[in-house]
Amino acid sequence: MKNTKNKGTSFELSIAKQLSYWITGNTKKYVLWRSHGSGAVQTITKKISPLKGDIMVIDSIAEKFSRICVECKHYKTINLLHLLNNNTNIKNFIITMWWMKLVETCVETKSIPWLIIKQNYSDSVLCTYPLDILSQLKPNIIVKFHPPHNTINSILLPQEFIIINLKSFLKNIEYSKYIEEVEKKENV
């Protein structure tokens, strides 16, 4: 059985490499890297450290990517069928709980949430805000839910996110165009 910490670290490094190639147009292997504080240590020290998420920028080429907070989750099994069955108790679904926690961090750090999830033997998926540029990727799933009222920043939590295949996203969405749309949303 593989050590789950090593599995998570390997996944984060793989995502950093994939995103680095996306940002640089396949010319540079690493402009992003696994955050030094990824995991439990970061959550303990978040009050004194500017680190956020599992992936950090290590090259100025990717400077604008620092607007995005990436959390990576690799699990043996993640049941996405809950999303397709109009489950009314969606707030208890693990992806929704991960999303709400990530968005709270993003509210504090003024960043865009990216939740990248992988189930064993499946492609990775990206959960993020449903920006207009993402509508060209079909099929995708839009998850709508009502955040629980006892959440610290429940008023600021978005009530929907989109789930798209990560490979499809990286292949079909240009980094510069995505960042351009993010910047437009920030200025609204």
Backbone as ProteinMPNN parsed JSONL, in Angstrom:
{"seq_chain_A": "MKNTKNKGTSFELSIAKQLSYWITGNTKKYVLWRSHGSGAVQTITKKISPLKGDIMVIDSIAEKFSRICVECKHYKTINLLHLLNNNTNIKNFIITMWWMKLVETCVETKSIPWLIIKQNYSDSVLCTYPLDILSQLKPNIIVKFHPPHNTINSILLPQEFIIINLKSFLKNIEYSKYIEEVEKKENV", "coords_chain_A": {"N_chain_A": [[0.846, -1.191, 0.0], [0.583, 2.184, -0.84], [2.094, 4.984, 0.695], [0.028, 7.51, 1.94], [0.738, 10.193, 2.267], [2.977, 10.44, 0.597], [1.681, 9.882, -1.794], [-0.034, 12.1, -2.044], [1.901, 14.165, -2.191], [3.266, 13.425, -4.549], [1.179, 13.74, -6.374], [0.679, 16.517, -6.172], [3.144, 17.516, -7.153], [3.048, 16.527, -9.756], [0.833, 17.943, -10.738], [1.834, 20.564, -10.507], [3.827, 20.441, -12.456], [2.287, 19.914, -14.816], [0.707, 22.257, -14.902], [2.744, 24.143, -15.12], [3.801, 23.598, -17.675], [1.513, 24.295, -19.133], [1.297, 27.052, -18.603], [3.683, 28.01, -19.738], [3.523, 27.279, -22.378], [4.431, 24.706, -23.021], [7.213, 24.935, -22.813], [8.774, 25.164, -20.516], [9.591, 23.238, -17.735], [9.195, 23.584, -14.941], [7.66, 26.182, -13.457], [6.073, 26.471, -11.466], [5.648, 25.013, -8.218], [5.36, 22.541, -5.631], [3.946, 23.798, -2.697], [5.88, 24.846, 0.077], [4.699, 24.737, 2.544], [2.641, 22.968, 2.22], [-0.052, 20.986, 3.246], [-0.623, 19.886, 6.629], [1.083, 21.558, 8.186], [0.993, 24.064, 6.954], [-1.656, 24.887, 7.405], [-1.642, 25.304, 10.094], [0.171, 27.396, 10.351], [-0.885, 29.497, 8.888], [-1.607, 32.032, 9.728], [0.712, 33.475, 10.035], [2.101, 33.241, 7.719], [2.445, 33.976, 4.229], [1.867, 31.983, 2.429], [-0.302, 30.052, 0.369], [-2.539, 27.482, -0.436], [-1.655, 24.457, -2.324], [0.171, 24.689, -4.357], [2.81, 26.712, -5.537], [4.172, 29.741, -6.993], [7.287, 29.804, -8.637], [8.79, 31.097, -10.463], [9.188, 34.106, -12.243], [7.876, 34.23, -14.671], [5.45, 33.057, -14.291], [4.103, 34.767, -12.645], [1.507, 36.005, -12.58], [-0.091, 33.848, -12.054], [-0.162, 33.622, -9.38], [-2.485, 34.707, -8.463], [-4.215, 32.686, -8.204], [-5.397, 30.135, -6.113], [-4.477, 26.956, -5.494], [-5.694, 23.86, -4.582], [-5.013, 20.491, -4.055], [-6.354, 17.261, -4.306], [-6.102, 13.848, -3.947], [-7.625, 10.892, -4.047], [-8.567, 7.51, -3.288], [-11.216, 6.803, -3.924], [-13.799, 8.818, -5.131], [-16.993, 9.8, -5.146], [-18.684, 10.98, -7.709], [-21.253, 10.742, -8.517], [-23.179, 11.697, -6.77], [-23.471, 14.334, -7.471], [-24.79, 14.179, -9.868], [-27.222, 13.13, -9.282], [-28.966, 14.991, -8.289], [-28.719, 15.504, -5.548], [-30.076, 16.599, -2.616], [-28.832, 17.175, -0.26], [-26.336, 18.336, -0.709], [-24.426, 19.928, 0.522], [-23.138, 18.367, 2.363], [-21.558, 16.737, 0.899], [-18.333, 15.591, 0.101], [-16.667, 16.945, -1.798], [-17.911, 19.419, -1.99], [-17.537, 20.316, 0.617], [-14.718, 20.508, 0.674], [-14.486, 22.491, -1.246], [-15.829, 24.715, -0.048], [-14.134, 25.22, 2.128], [-11.763, 25.878, 0.763], [-12.611, 28.177, -0.629], [-13.085, 29.934, 1.487], [-10.443, 30.366, 2.302], [-9.58, 31.64, -0.015], [-11.107, 33.971, 0.002], [-9.921, 35.269, 2.145], [-7.31, 35.572, 1.13], [-7.68, 36.876, -1.218], [-7.905, 35.532, -3.758], [-8.366, 33.314, -6.626], [-10.219, 30.346, -6.499], [-9.029, 27.07, -7.111], [-9.753, 23.813, -7.187], [-8.312, 20.83, -7.497], [-8.93, 17.589, -8.323], [-8.386, 14.121, -8.051], [-9.269, 10.833, -8.688], [-8.278, 7.487, -8.088], [-7.141, 5.824, -10.997], [-8.508, 7.467, -12.777], [-9.087, 10.455, -14.732], [-7.872, 13.699, -13.762], [-9.884, 16.299, -12.326], [-10.972, 19.696, -12.496], [-12.203, 22.027, -10.267], [-13.744, 25.097, -10.213], [-14.58, 28.65, -10.337], [-17.357, 29.351, -12.501], [-16.356, 30.758, -15.073], [-16.838, 32.748, -18.061], [-15.137, 31.992, -20.199], [-14.823, 29.291, -19.84], [-17.081, 28.078, -20.751], [-16.855, 27.057, -23.289], [-15.898, 24.522, -23.023], [-17.138, 21.402, -23.172], [-18.485, 18.262, -22.209], [-19.469, 19.657, -19.056], [-19.882, 20.052, -15.513], [-22.043, 21.923, -13.542], [-22.202, 22.82, -10.275], [-24.577, 23.647, -7.965], [-25.321, 25.036, -4.842], [-26.303, 25.712, -1.44], [-24.462, 27.426, 0.832], [-23.808, 26.458, 4.225], [-25.304, 28.266, 6.935], [-23.807, 28.615, 9.214], [-21.221, 28.894, 8.422], [-18.192, 30.68, 8.448], [-17.713, 32.834, 6.582], [-20.13, 32.832, 5.101], [-21.756, 34.479, 3.53], [-20.05, 35.44, 1.6], [-19.317, 33.217, 0.17], [-19.362, 31.629, -2.959], [-22.204, 30.304, -4.68], [-22.047, 28.353, -6.525], [-20.043, 26.137, -8.495], [-17.884, 25.004, -11.115], [-17.193, 21.869, -12.618], [-14.668, 20.481, -14.414], [-12.89, 18.53, -16.856], [-9.469, 18.25, -16.295], [-7.369, 17.813, -18.181], [-8.657, 18.479, -20.589], [-9.222, 21.161, -20.08], [-6.569, 22.246, -19.878], [-5.65, 21.741, -22.433], [-7.387, 23.148, -24.121], [-7.855, 25.755, -23.202], [-6.271, 28.773, -23.276], [-3.572, 29.973, -21.36], [-2.967, 32.782, -21.122], [-5.361, 33.941, -22.011], [-7.151, 32.979, -20.116], [-6.16, 34.174, -17.753], [-6.537, 36.827, -18.474], [-9.357, 36.982, -18.45], [-9.798, 36.478, -15.731], [-8.598, 38.754, -14.638], [-10.344, 40.709, -15.645], [-12.67, 40.07, -14.232], [-11.817, 40.661, -11.657], [-11.686, 43.393, -11.73], [-14.267, 44.244, -11.808]], "CA_chain_A": [[0.0, 0.0, 0.0], [1.369, 3.4, -0.972], [1.949, 5.975, 1.749], [-0.887, 8.546, 1.443], [1.457, 11.473, 2.212], [3.751, 10.404, -0.647], [0.714, 9.937, -2.891], [-0.437, 13.501, -2.154], [3.05, 14.937, -2.651], [3.471, 13.085, -5.966], [0.095, 14.359, -7.14], [0.929, 17.962, -6.202], [4.263, 17.764, -8.058], [2.546, 16.26, -11.107], [-0.025, 19.088, -11.098], [2.725, 21.712, -10.703], [4.474, 20.254, -13.757], [1.278, 20.1, -15.868], [0.349, 23.678, -14.957], [3.928, 24.863, -15.609], [3.807, 23.448, -19.133], [0.377, 25.07, -19.638], [1.633, 28.476, -18.502], [4.81, 28.358, -20.616], [3.341, 26.748, -23.73], [5.261, 23.492, -23.099], [8.639, 25.235, -22.949], [9.485, 25.114, -19.246], [9.041, 22.162, -16.912], [8.742, 24.024, -13.614], [7.535, 27.579, -13.032], [5.288, 26.278, -10.246], [6.156, 23.901, -7.422], [4.585, 22.216, -4.442], [4.192, 24.76, -1.621], [6.663, 24.327, 1.203], [3.802, 24.526, 3.674], [1.491, 22.157, 1.837], [-0.441, 20.008, 4.256], [-1.015, 20.325, 7.971], [1.913, 22.655, 8.697], [0.512, 25.331, 6.412], [-2.906, 25.317, 8.026], [-1.301, 25.774, 11.439], [0.941, 28.638, 10.279], [-1.432, 30.429, 7.898], [-1.728, 33.385, 10.273], [1.987, 34.185, 9.957], [2.742, 32.951, 6.44], [1.647, 34.354, 3.067], [1.611, 30.831, 1.562], [-1.685, 29.619, 0.236], [-2.717, 26.363, -1.333], [-0.661, 23.395, -2.461], [1.076, 25.002, -5.471], [3.308, 28.092, -5.464], [4.927, 30.273, -8.127], [8.733, 29.851, -8.37], [9.437, 31.784, -11.576], [8.434, 35.325, -12.554], [7.047, 33.982, -15.864], [4.127, 32.643, -13.815], [3.712, 35.698, -11.576], [0.058, 36.234, -12.54], [-0.742, 32.652, -11.528], [-0.28, 33.768, -7.916], [-3.881, 35.088, -8.182], [-4.979, 31.441, -8.087], [-5.056, 29.27, -4.984], [-4.709, 25.585, -5.935], [-5.716, 22.759, -3.61], [-4.994, 19.204, -4.753], [-6.881, 16.129, -3.53], [-6.026, 12.575, -4.663], [-8.236, 9.871, -3.196], [-8.854, 6.225, -3.923], [-12.573, 6.851, -4.463], [-14.598, 10.035, -4.946], [-18.239, 9.5, -5.842], [-19.271, 12.153, -8.364], [-22.662, 10.487, -8.83], [-24.011, 12.558, -5.915], [-23.726, 15.573, -8.202], [-25.686, 13.907, -10.987], [-28.498, 12.643, -8.764], [-29.678, 16.111, -7.654], [-28.696, 15.266, -4.107], [-30.477, 17.827, -1.927], [-27.942, 17.407, 0.867], [-25.048, 18.495, -1.373], [-23.461, 20.596, 1.389], [-22.397, 17.354, 3.09], [-20.742, 16.019, -0.06], [-16.951, 15.942, 0.429], [-16.123, 17.954, -2.715], [-18.488, 20.699, -1.585], [-16.86, 20.731, 1.857], [-13.381, 20.977, 0.279], [-14.678, 23.751, -1.969], [-16.151, 25.793, 0.888], [-12.912, 25.524, 2.886], [-10.861, 26.572, -0.159], [-13.123, 29.521, -0.915], [-12.825, 30.762, 2.669], [-9.041, 30.771, 2.186], [-9.475, 32.574, -1.137], [-11.661, 35.247, 0.443], [-8.877, 35.88, 2.98], [-6.105, 35.874, 0.347], [-8.117, 37.552, -2.451], [-7.449, 34.722, -4.883], [-9.346, 32.488, -7.333], [-10.069, 28.956, -6.054], [-8.918, 25.915, -7.988], [-9.709, 22.543, -6.475], [-7.986, 19.792, -8.475], [-9.265, 16.32, -7.681], [-8.124, 12.904, -8.822], [-9.625, 9.528, -8.131], [-7.43, 6.449, -8.688], [-7.485, 5.286, -12.318], [-9.367, 8.422, -13.484], [-8.48, 11.756, -15.022], [-8.073, 14.764, -12.78], [-10.881, 17.311, -12.652], [-10.772, 21.03, -11.927], [-13.389, 22.734, -9.771], [-13.451, 26.518, -10.102], [-15.709, 29.509, -10.694], [-17.772, 29.16, -13.899], [-16.069, 31.923, -15.904], [-17.35, 32.644, -19.433], [-14.189, 31.3, -21.068], [-14.937, 27.851, -19.621], [-18.303, 27.561, -21.375], [-16.503, 26.356, -24.524], [-15.558, 23.149, -22.679], [-18.325, 20.582, -22.948], [-19.459, 18.56, -21.165], [-18.983, 19.999, -17.73], [-20.935, 19.996, -14.495], [-22.123, 23.085, -12.658], [-22.764, 22.416, -8.988], [-25.186, 24.758, -7.229], [-25.653, 24.64, -3.482], [-26.427, 26.81, -0.483], [-23.519, 27.224, 1.925], [-24.457, 26.478, 5.539], [-25.277, 29.598, 7.55], [-22.817, 28.702, 10.284], [-19.904, 29.091, 7.841], [-17.656, 31.99, 8.847], [-17.958, 33.841, 5.542], [-21.144, 32.227, 4.231], [-22.292, 35.464, 2.585], [-19.083, 35.621, 0.535], [-19.089, 31.98, -0.557], [-20.183, 31.487, -4.16], [-23.158, 29.213, -4.548], [-21.866, 27.374, -7.577], [-18.73, 25.956, -9.087], [-17.909, 24.162, -12.296], [-16.25, 20.748, -12.606], [-14.269, 20.185, -15.789], [-11.727, 17.663, -17.011], [-8.259, 19.075, -16.279], [-6.659, 17.688, -19.467], [-9.409, 19.26, -21.564], [-8.983, 22.564, -19.744], [-5.194, 22.628, -20.224], [-5.493, 21.633, -23.882], [-8.263, 24.046, -24.879], [-7.918, 27.123, -22.662], [-4.964, 29.415, -23.254], [-3.251, 30.595, -20.072], [-3.089, 34.247, -21.185], [-6.791, 34.283, -22.131], [-7.767, 32.704, -18.817], [-5.722, 35.233, -16.826], [-7.216, 38.052, -18.93], [-10.724, 36.963, -17.928], [-9.694, 36.613, -14.274], [-8.325, 40.167, -14.373], [-11.583, 41.454, -15.905], [-13.584, 39.806, -13.095], [-11.285, 41.366, -10.483], [-11.917, 44.836, -11.912], [-15.722, 44.53, -11.826]], "C_chain_A": [[0.89, 1.253, 0.0], [1.061, 4.36, 0.175], [1.103, 7.139, 1.228], [-0.217, 9.911, 1.376], [2.284, 11.547, 0.927], [2.842, 10.506, -1.868], [0.275, 11.382, -3.128], [0.678, 14.374, -2.689], [3.305, 14.69, -4.132], [2.416, 13.749, -6.839], [0.319, 15.863, -7.262], [2.067, 18.308, -7.164], [3.861, 17.537, -9.516], [1.685, 17.431, -11.6], [0.832, 20.321, -11.347], [3.405, 21.636, -12.068], [3.49, 20.487, -14.904], [0.92, 21.575, -16.031], [1.515, 24.517, -15.471], [4.005, 24.788, -17.125], [2.672, 24.266, -19.767], [0.725, 26.558, -19.679], [2.68, 28.869, -19.534], [4.656, 27.859, -22.045], [4.265, 25.567, -24.002], [6.755, 23.762, -23.234], [9.425, 25.089, -21.648], [8.795, 24.135, -18.303], [8.496, 22.657, -15.575], [8.82, 25.537, -13.457], [6.653, 27.633, -11.785], [5.888, 25.081, -9.522], [5.216, 23.663, -6.256], [4.947, 23.216, -3.344], [4.953, 24.104, -0.485], [5.757, 23.973, 2.368], [2.611, 23.663, 3.355], [1.207, 21.093, 2.89], [-0.715, 20.655, 5.594], [-0.21, 21.512, 8.47], [1.406, 23.997, 8.206], [-0.755, 25.795, 7.104], [-2.653, 25.832, 9.44], [-0.676, 27.164, 11.368], [0.333, 29.696, 9.38], [-1.551, 31.863, 8.413], [-0.433, 34.177, 10.149], [2.683, 34.006, 8.613], [1.847, 33.375, 5.279], [1.352, 33.178, 2.132], [0.137, 30.5, 1.533], [-1.719, 28.451, -0.729], [-1.548, 25.403, -1.38], [0.399, 23.685, -3.513], [1.503, 26.467, -5.356], [4.094, 28.45, -6.72], [6.399, 30.321, -7.74], [9.501, 30.57, -9.474], [8.562, 32.979, -11.964], [7.572, 35.183, -13.81], [5.602, 33.694, -15.443], [3.569, 33.579, -12.743], [2.195, 35.885, -11.466], [-0.712, 35.023, -12.017], [-0.9, 32.728, -10.009], [-1.664, 34.269, -7.504], [-4.758, 33.871, -7.909], [-4.467, 30.636, -6.904], [-5.461, 27.842, -5.36], [-4.651, 24.638, -4.739], [-5.826, 21.468, -4.403], [-5.468, 18.098, -3.816], [-6.82, 14.886, -4.405], [-6.492, 11.48, -3.721], [-8.474, 8.6, -3.992], [-10.205, 6.27, -4.624], [-13.222, 8.191, -4.133], [-15.862, 9.837, -5.772], [-18.866, 10.775, -6.402], [-20.744, 11.956, -8.694], [-23.607, 11.315, -7.969], [-24.393, 13.831, -6.659], [-24.745, 15.371, -9.314], [-27.078, 13.492, -10.537], [-29.318, 13.728, -8.068], [-29.805, 15.91, -6.144], [-29.004, 16.575, -3.381], [-29.574, 18.142, -0.747], [-26.504, 17.588, 0.376], [-24.007, 19.152, -0.461], [-22.647, 19.601, 2.21], [-21.512, 16.507, 2.175], [-19.302, 16.5, 0.09], [-16.362, 17.001, -0.498], [-16.646, 19.335, -2.346], [-17.83, 21.201, -0.307], [-15.449, 21.219, 1.556], [-13.484, 22.346, -0.385], [-14.931, 24.909, -0.998], [-14.925, 26.191, 1.708], [-11.924, 26.304, 2.019], [-11.326, 28.0, -0.414], [-12.932, 30.44, 0.287], [-11.38, 31.247, 2.662], [-8.884, 31.823, 1.102], [-10.065, 33.941, -0.806], [-10.603, 35.992, 1.257], [-7.673, 36.341, 2.157], [-6.404, 36.58, -0.976], [-7.599, 36.822, -3.688], [-8.603, 33.895, -5.457], [-9.153, 31.032, -6.901], [-9.991, 27.962, -7.213], [-8.796, 24.689, -7.111], [-9.485, 21.468, -7.538], [-8.081, 18.449, -7.771], [-8.936, 15.171, -8.624], [-8.559, 11.694, -8.02], [-8.708, 8.509, -8.811], [-8.005, 5.975, -10.017], [-8.449, 6.188, -13.104], [-8.573, 9.68, -13.796], [-8.732, 12.719, -13.871], [-9.165, 15.7, -13.268], [-10.548, 18.598, -11.915], [-12.12, 21.591, -11.514], [-12.986, 24.195, -9.605], [-14.708, 27.321, -10.403], [-16.08, 29.296, -12.154], [-17.59, 30.442, -14.726], [-16.561, 31.675, -17.334], [-16.439, 31.821, -20.34], [-14.31, 29.779, -20.956], [-16.164, 27.241, -20.292], [-18.016, 26.817, -22.679], [-16.118, 24.905, -24.276], [-16.826, 22.38, -22.362], [-17.892, 19.13, -22.953], [-18.756, 18.978, -19.874], [-20.174, 19.984, -16.783], [-20.888, 21.296, -13.711], [-22.846, 22.631, -11.404], [-23.298, 23.658, -8.298], [-25.595, 24.247, -5.862], [-25.79, 25.885, -2.623], [-25.467, 26.552, 0.661], [-24.249, 27.266, 3.266], [-24.298, 27.84, 6.196], [-24.246, 29.721, 8.663], [-21.394, 28.842, 9.756], [-19.469, 30.523, 8.121], [-17.996, 33.078, 7.838], [-19.048, 33.382, 4.588], [-21.716, 33.204, 3.213], [-21.364, 35.606, 1.382], [-18.845, 34.362, -0.293], [-19.967, 31.922, -1.803], [-21.078, 30.268, -4.029], [-23.088, 28.247, -5.718], [-20.402, 27.299, -7.965], [-18.878, 24.995, -10.25], [-16.868, 23.053, -12.133], [-15.951, 20.389, -14.057], [-13.039, 19.279, -15.795], [-10.477, 18.526, -17.125], [-7.504, 19.001, -17.601], [-7.336, 18.526, -20.545], [-9.19, 20.759, -21.341], [-7.599, 23.005, -20.225], [-4.96, 22.619, -21.735], [-6.229, 22.748, -24.628], [-8.337, 25.49, -24.387], [-6.497, 27.683, -22.579], [-4.758, 30.13, -21.913], [-3.49, 32.107, -20.112], [-4.55, 34.687, -21.277], [-7.517, 34.052, -20.804], [-7.425, 33.819, -17.821], [-6.384, 36.558, -17.182], [-8.646, 38.104, -18.383], [-10.753, 37.098, -16.404], [-9.484, 38.088, -13.921], [-9.566, 41.032, -14.621], [-12.547, 41.297, -14.744], [-13.122, 40.56, -11.851], [-11.612, 42.852, -10.535], [-13.389, 45.223, -11.919], [-16.155, 45.018, -10.452]], "O_chain_A": [[1.845, 1.34, 0.773], [-0.093, 4.523, 0.571], [1.421, 7.704, 0.181], [-0.563, 10.717, 0.513], [2.299, 12.574, 0.249], [3.197, 11.143, -2.86], [0.216, 11.839, -4.269], [0.444, 15.229, -3.543], [3.534, 15.633, -4.889], [2.724, 14.26, -7.916], [0.163, 16.423, -8.348], [1.971, 19.284, -7.909], [4.288, 18.276, -10.403], [1.804, 17.851, -12.751], [0.586, 21.055, -12.304], [3.543, 22.648, -12.756], [3.819, 21.183, -15.864], [0.838, 22.083, -17.15], [1.301, 25.499, -16.182], [4.245, 25.796, -17.788], [2.86, 24.863, -20.827], [0.473, 27.235, -20.676], [2.585, 29.936, -20.141], [5.578, 28.007, -22.847], [4.817, 25.446, -25.096], [7.491, 22.904, -23.721], [10.641, 24.906, -21.69], [7.582, 24.193, -18.1], [7.447, 22.196, -15.126], [9.906, 26.104, -13.338], [6.505, 28.673, -11.143], [6.551, 24.241, -10.13], [4.373, 24.504, -5.944], [6.128, 23.454, -3.089], [4.701, 22.953, -0.131], [6.018, 23.015, 3.096], [1.657, 23.619, 4.131], [2.109, 20.398, 3.358], [-1.008, 21.848, 5.668], [-0.768, 22.395, 9.12], [1.39, 24.968, 8.963], [-0.911, 26.988, 7.364], [-3.377, 26.702, 9.924], [-0.951, 28.015, 12.214], [0.977, 30.714, 9.125], [-1.591, 32.805, 7.621], [-0.458, 35.408, 10.157], [3.755, 34.572, 8.397], [0.634, 33.168, 5.323], [0.654, 33.358, 1.134], [-0.576, 30.643, 2.526], [-1.0, 28.442, -1.729], [-0.594, 25.503, -0.608], [1.421, 23.001, -3.561], [0.68, 27.349, -5.113], [4.612, 27.578, -7.416], [6.745, 30.809, -6.664], [10.729, 30.646, -9.427], [7.337, 32.868, -12.006], [6.625, 35.949, -13.99], [4.656, 34.043, -16.149], [2.653, 33.203, -12.012], [1.661, 35.919, -10.358], [-1.857, 35.155, -11.585], [-1.685, 31.981, -9.425], [-1.99, 34.259, -6.317], [-5.892, 33.997, -7.446], [-3.261, 30.478, -6.716], [-6.646, 27.552, -5.525], [-3.677, 24.625, -3.986], [-6.641, 21.364, -5.32], [-5.03, 18.016, -2.669], [-7.413, 14.858, -5.484], [-5.837, 11.18, -2.723], [-8.569, 8.625, -5.219], [-10.336, 5.836, -5.769], [-13.192, 8.638, -2.986], [-15.783, 9.717, -6.995], [-19.494, 11.547, -5.676], [-21.417, 12.901, -9.106], [-24.725, 11.607, -8.392], [-25.5, 14.345, -6.5], [-25.48, 16.296, -9.66], [-28.015, 13.502, -11.335], [-30.259, 13.42, -7.337], [-30.866, 16.123, -5.558], [-28.267, 17.551, -3.522], [-29.555, 19.281, -0.278], [-25.567, 17.058, 0.974], [-22.811, 18.945, -0.662], [-21.576, 19.948, 2.706], [-20.786, 15.639, 2.66], [-19.069, 17.705, 0.195], [-15.627, 17.875, -0.036], [-15.9, 20.314, -2.386], [-17.592, 22.4, -0.169], [-15.016, 22.229, 2.11], [-12.681, 23.241, -0.124], [-14.312, 25.965, -1.118], [-14.705, 27.377, 1.955], [-11.318, 27.272, 2.479], [-10.517, 28.927, -0.413], [-12.641, 31.623, 0.109], [-11.113, 32.407, 2.978], [-8.141, 32.789, 1.275], [-9.569, 34.961, -1.285], [-10.411, 37.196, 1.084], [-7.082, 37.38, 2.45], [-5.495, 36.85, -1.761], [-6.945, 37.411, -4.548], [-9.671, 33.791, -4.855], [-8.029, 30.531, -6.935], [-10.778, 28.013, -8.158], [-7.824, 24.55, -6.369], [-10.353, 21.222, -8.376], [-7.412, 18.2, -6.769], [-9.176, 15.242, -9.829], [-8.253, 11.56, -6.835], [-8.394, 8.657, -9.992], [-9.21, 5.754, -10.141], [-9.137, 5.709, -14.006], [-7.524, 9.935, -13.204], [-9.686, 12.566, -13.11], [-9.352, 15.878, -14.472], [-9.927, 18.586, -10.852], [-13.061, 21.628, -12.307], [-12.0, 24.497, -8.934], [-15.766, 26.758, -10.687], [-15.192, 29.077, -12.978], [-18.566, 31.125, -15.038], [-16.683, 30.528, -17.763], [-16.921, 31.04, -21.16], [-13.937, 29.06, -21.883], [-16.274, 26.019, -20.39], [-18.846, 26.028, -23.131], [-16.02, 24.128, -25.226], [-17.51, 22.68, -21.384], [-16.959, 18.802, -23.685], [-17.584, 18.671, -19.659], [-21.326, 19.911, -17.211], [-19.823, 21.724, -13.267], [-23.965, 22.12, -11.466], [-22.557, 24.614, -8.071], [-26.149, 23.155, -5.737], [-25.428, 26.983, -3.044], [-25.624, 25.573, 1.391], [-25.204, 28.026, 3.426], [-23.269, 28.495, 6.03], [-23.852, 30.833, 9.014], [-20.451, 28.902, 10.545], [-20.268, 31.456, 8.044], [-18.514, 34.131, 8.21], [-18.901, 33.53, 3.375], [-22.122, 32.786, 2.129], [-21.826, 35.861, 0.27], [-18.23, 34.436, -1.357], [-21.176, 32.138, -1.721], [-20.735, 29.309, -3.337], [-23.976, 27.41, -5.885], [-19.635, 28.246, -7.794], [-19.865, 24.268, -10.356], [-15.794, 23.278, -11.577], [-16.847, 20.043, -14.827], [-12.253, 19.273, -14.849], [-10.424, 19.434, -17.955], [-7.041, 20.028, -18.097], [-6.665, 19.202, -21.325], [-8.998, 21.52, -22.289], [-7.474, 24.023, -20.905], [-4.161, 23.403, -22.249], [-5.747, 23.236, -25.65], [-8.839, 26.357, -25.102], [-5.637, 27.129, -21.894], [-5.657, 30.801, -21.406], [-4.148, 32.65, -19.225], [-4.931, 35.697, -20.685], [-8.387, 34.833, -20.418], [-8.304, 34.337, -17.133], [-6.753, 37.327, -16.294], [-9.093, 39.148, -17.908], [-11.634, 37.759, -15.854], [-10.123, 38.606, -13.006], [-9.809, 41.986, -13.882], [-13.172, 42.267, -14.315], [-13.948, 41.044, -11.077], [-11.794, 43.49, -9.499], [-13.721, 46.404, -12.025], [-17.331, 45.315, -10.245]]}, "name": "protein", "num_of_chains": 1, "seq": "MKNTKNKGTSFELSIAKQLSYWITGNTKKYVLWRSHGSGAVQTITKKISPLKGDIMVIDSIAEKFSRICVECKHYKTINLLHLLNNNTNIKNFIITMWWMKLVETCVETKSIPWLIIKQNYSDSVLCTYPLDILSQLKPNIIVKFHPPHNTINSILLPQEFIIINLKSFLKNIEYSKYIEEVEKKENV"}
